[in-house]
């Protein structure tokens, strides 16, 4: 715990210094009345205020292909995880308060809430009358700070806008006008035409917040009674003169943004139709782009890619948040989740996004303008002016002197031979050279990006095809709906990349036009040497572009090859599987056509029970007795054998009890049939060591101490397994091919199903051995016993 606190402190210090990743906090909201009435348990557990454990409520569903490989529990770690009972004040202190001083020191700061609809974003950002959220608390503190001597004369300008259906609307006016975004090198992202109101007191800004919230687009949906249908962005532009900076006066400018996003929602969950659905689609689209930006930024940070392509321009929201995510800004992301079972999917997605956002790094710099008009600089300024004044006076005097000399004396020829035109040619050539090179590198970059975009689209197309196949296979309506949703998402993603591709193609056209312009300008140059030089550079550029195109073609070809290879591999396995299935089918039909008892392969692991014949008496007969090396008992004489053998032979068999044993009545543990295996602790291996487990090879036994890893016999475990497998396969084939086994008796593992009996195992339901009925057999036994009695007395009587 102590270690955690230290780590957190260190992280917050780094964040304050502007060199750290985004702070990501999770807030879990309590279950509401409706959820409490249906939810059996909460899907979230929080450990140490840092770890969150998400439990899949449906991980047990075996029929669900999508969940087949999913873990029951997923763990995530974040900078802070706030539980259901965390008060607003604590959330404010841990996520926002410590950054406010930094805002007045010139650091751009953004706090935004992310999460599914109804997960508590607005509650966190705006709050209620009793429990005010981050926005009013932060504004209050900001004004309190500004009252200190250091930040006196701070000016605040407030703007409050919403992005609704991809349009930016001003919330501080009732006028319904769409605003545009402008990107400025010095001031970063700006909304042109937005109303910025100078505020002097906290009450003023709070009342503006109220006005804005009233104007905000809200509607009731199934998921939330008061669902925000737009992304709301409250921005405070701070300009302050820092008195602590000594003689040089510093003007500090910064932006403090508080963003309440609209909730991501599943059409299936909200039952939205018509306008609500269009809103939902737009909300989801911008959040999807936000997710893509987060993913790209996080990947770029992980892989150390410089100047990565981030699709900020694909939505208004991401354009506005560009600085907050990838630029000069300290950023806090609060992800809101609900622990209800019905929102499991949304909670999972939110946590995955939040987890990715942890990797994003921003570099926040102080935005300080040094004002050079302080009193200490006036002396220098005046001195410079004086010097300039003196120089000017001197110049005027000289001109007055010159005015007495005739103008014609001026060397006209000098004017003509001035190197100005030559210099301008050189400048022109230099300029053209830079433009040509710039254009070439722009084209190369665009071509590479185009290829990347094409790949992304291919990737999503493959995804779509895979999901469509899955959808075709599943019968479950719920699963189908989920798959459909995934397909839609993949299609939207693909469409976004397509849009980017089109934009880039348009830009490429512009580069081509520029190329033609440059060539024209080069042709107009009089100096042949310079012209040739520039034309050489153009040629070089064209070769470079050609080279890149060839590389891309090669990449494309290799990609196609891998796809084709994959397809061929898939086809091959499919054909192989079909052939195998056919073989099995034909073998089965062959064996079912045979007369006599149905042959069933031995089922490893199915421990067939003993079978009761009549009167509760139980028999068991052991097969392949001779081969069981470690059981030194003589083999059991089969009843079938007795019946088939002529009488004399039977007598000789029976007369040698050491060679053959008869099936015995199973009463105590001393006269159990040989199939009985003593407990492993008392069993010895061939090497005389006690063993824990043994591997039954069917023919003889090889024992391996699995738990200690010791090989008890001199055969390796792998070899034993292989032998066992081969043996099983042989048995299976023998049965399938209809070859009769030794006794023509169906067998299950090591036991034989006696005639007339039904197998009890669920694996071989309703299987009946239709051999001679037991009553007839009993009669024969009776007769046999009469004969035996006549010859040997009671000594070798057969029991039934
Ligand atoms: N931490 C919390 N404690 C108590 N109630 C909460 C909490 N979080 C959310 N709620 C309640 O849950 C409901 C939905 O919350 P809220 O409107 O903030 O969700 P939202 O994420 O903003 O949804 P949307 O995206 O649809 O606007 C509200 O009635 C709110 O009061």
Short mmCIF file of C-alpha atoms and ligand atoms in Angstrom, two decimals, residues 27-30 32 83-86 88 91 115-125 128 131 216 218-219 221 223-230 260-265 336, ligand 1:
data_model
loop_
_atom_site.label_atom_id
_atom_site.label_comp_id
_atom_site.label_asym_id
_atom_site.label_seq_id
_atom_site.Cartn_x
_atom_site.Cartn_y
_atom_site.Cartn_z
CA UNK A 27 -15.03 5.49 -11.34
CA UNK A 28 -17.53 2.76 -10.61
CA UNK A 29 -21.09 3.94 -10.02
CA UNK A 30 -23.52 2.20 -7.67
CA UNK A 32 -29.47 1.76 -9.63
CA UNK A 83 -15.50 2.61 -5.88
CA UNK A 84 -19.25 3.25 -5.64
CA UNK A 85 -18.95 5.06 -2.33
CA UNK A 86 -16.20 7.52 -3.24
CA UNK A 88 -17.20 13.75 -5.37
CA UNK A 91 -12.47 12.37 -6.96
CA UNK A 115 -17.81 5.68 -20.65
CA UNK A 116 -21.02 4.01 -21.72
CA UNK A 117 -24.35 5.74 -21.56
CA UNK A 118 -25.65 6.00 -18.03
CA UNK A 119 -22.31 5.15 -16.45
CA UNK A 120 -22.08 8.43 -14.54
CA UNK A 121 -20.05 10.83 -16.71
CA UNK A 122 -22.37 13.80 -16.26
CA UNK A 123 -22.68 12.98 -12.57
CA UNK A 124 -18.88 13.15 -12.30
CA UNK A 125 -18.45 16.27 -14.40
CA UNK A 128 -26.18 17.41 -8.75
CA UNK A 131 -23.14 16.69 -4.85
CA UNK A 216 -27.47 21.11 -23.90
CA UNK A 218 -30.52 15.77 -23.56
CA UNK A 219 -33.11 13.11 -24.07
CA UNK A 221 -33.33 6.81 -23.51
CA UNK A 223 -30.45 3.28 -20.72
CA UNK A 224 -30.58 6.68 -19.02
CA UNK A 225 -33.52 8.91 -18.08
CA UNK A 226 -31.50 12.05 -18.82
CA UNK A 227 -29.01 10.95 -21.41
CA UNK A 228 -26.63 13.57 -22.78
CA UNK A 229 -26.83 13.30 -26.55
CA UNK A 230 -23.83 15.53 -27.17
CA UNK A 260 -18.33 15.59 -20.64
CA UNK A 261 -18.64 13.10 -23.47
CA UNK A 262 -21.89 11.58 -24.63
CA UNK A 263 -22.14 7.93 -23.75
CA UNK A 264 -21.13 5.16 -26.10
CA UNK A 265 -24.18 3.02 -26.53
CA UNK A 336 -16.96 5.66 -15.79
N1 LIG B 1 -21.30 7.80 -8.46
C1 LIG B 1 -22.62 7.91 -8.50
N2 LIG B 1 -23.34 7.93 -7.36
C2 LIG B 1 -24.68 8.02 -7.40
N3 LIG B 1 -25.42 8.11 -8.52
C3 LIG B 1 -24.78 8.10 -9.68
C4 LIG B 1 -23.34 7.98 -9.74
N4 LIG B 1 -23.00 7.99 -11.02
C5 LIG B 1 -24.14 8.09 -11.74
N5 LIG B 1 -25.19 8.16 -10.95
C6 LIG B 1 -26.59 8.27 -11.39
O1 LIG B 1 -26.75 7.46 -12.55
C7 LIG B 1 -27.60 8.09 -13.50
C8 LIG B 1 -26.89 8.19 -14.85
O2 LIG B 1 -25.74 8.99 -14.71
P1 LIG B 1 -25.28 10.07 -15.78
O3 LIG B 1 -26.44 10.80 -16.35
O4 LIG B 1 -24.21 10.86 -15.14
O5 LIG B 1 -24.68 9.10 -16.89
P2 LIG B 1 -23.93 9.50 -18.22
O6 LIG B 1 -22.77 8.61 -18.31
O7 LIG B 1 -23.67 10.94 -18.27
O8 LIG B 1 -24.98 9.07 -19.30
P3 LIG B 1 -25.17 9.65 -20.77
O9 LIG B 1 -23.94 9.32 -21.51
O10 LIG B 1 -26.36 8.93 -21.30
O11 LIG B 1 -25.38 11.09 -20.62
C9 LIG B 1 -27.95 9.44 -12.92
O12 LIG B 1 -29.23 9.34 -12.37
C10 LIG B 1 -26.94 9.67 -11.83
O13 LIG B 1 -27.46 10.43 -10.79
#
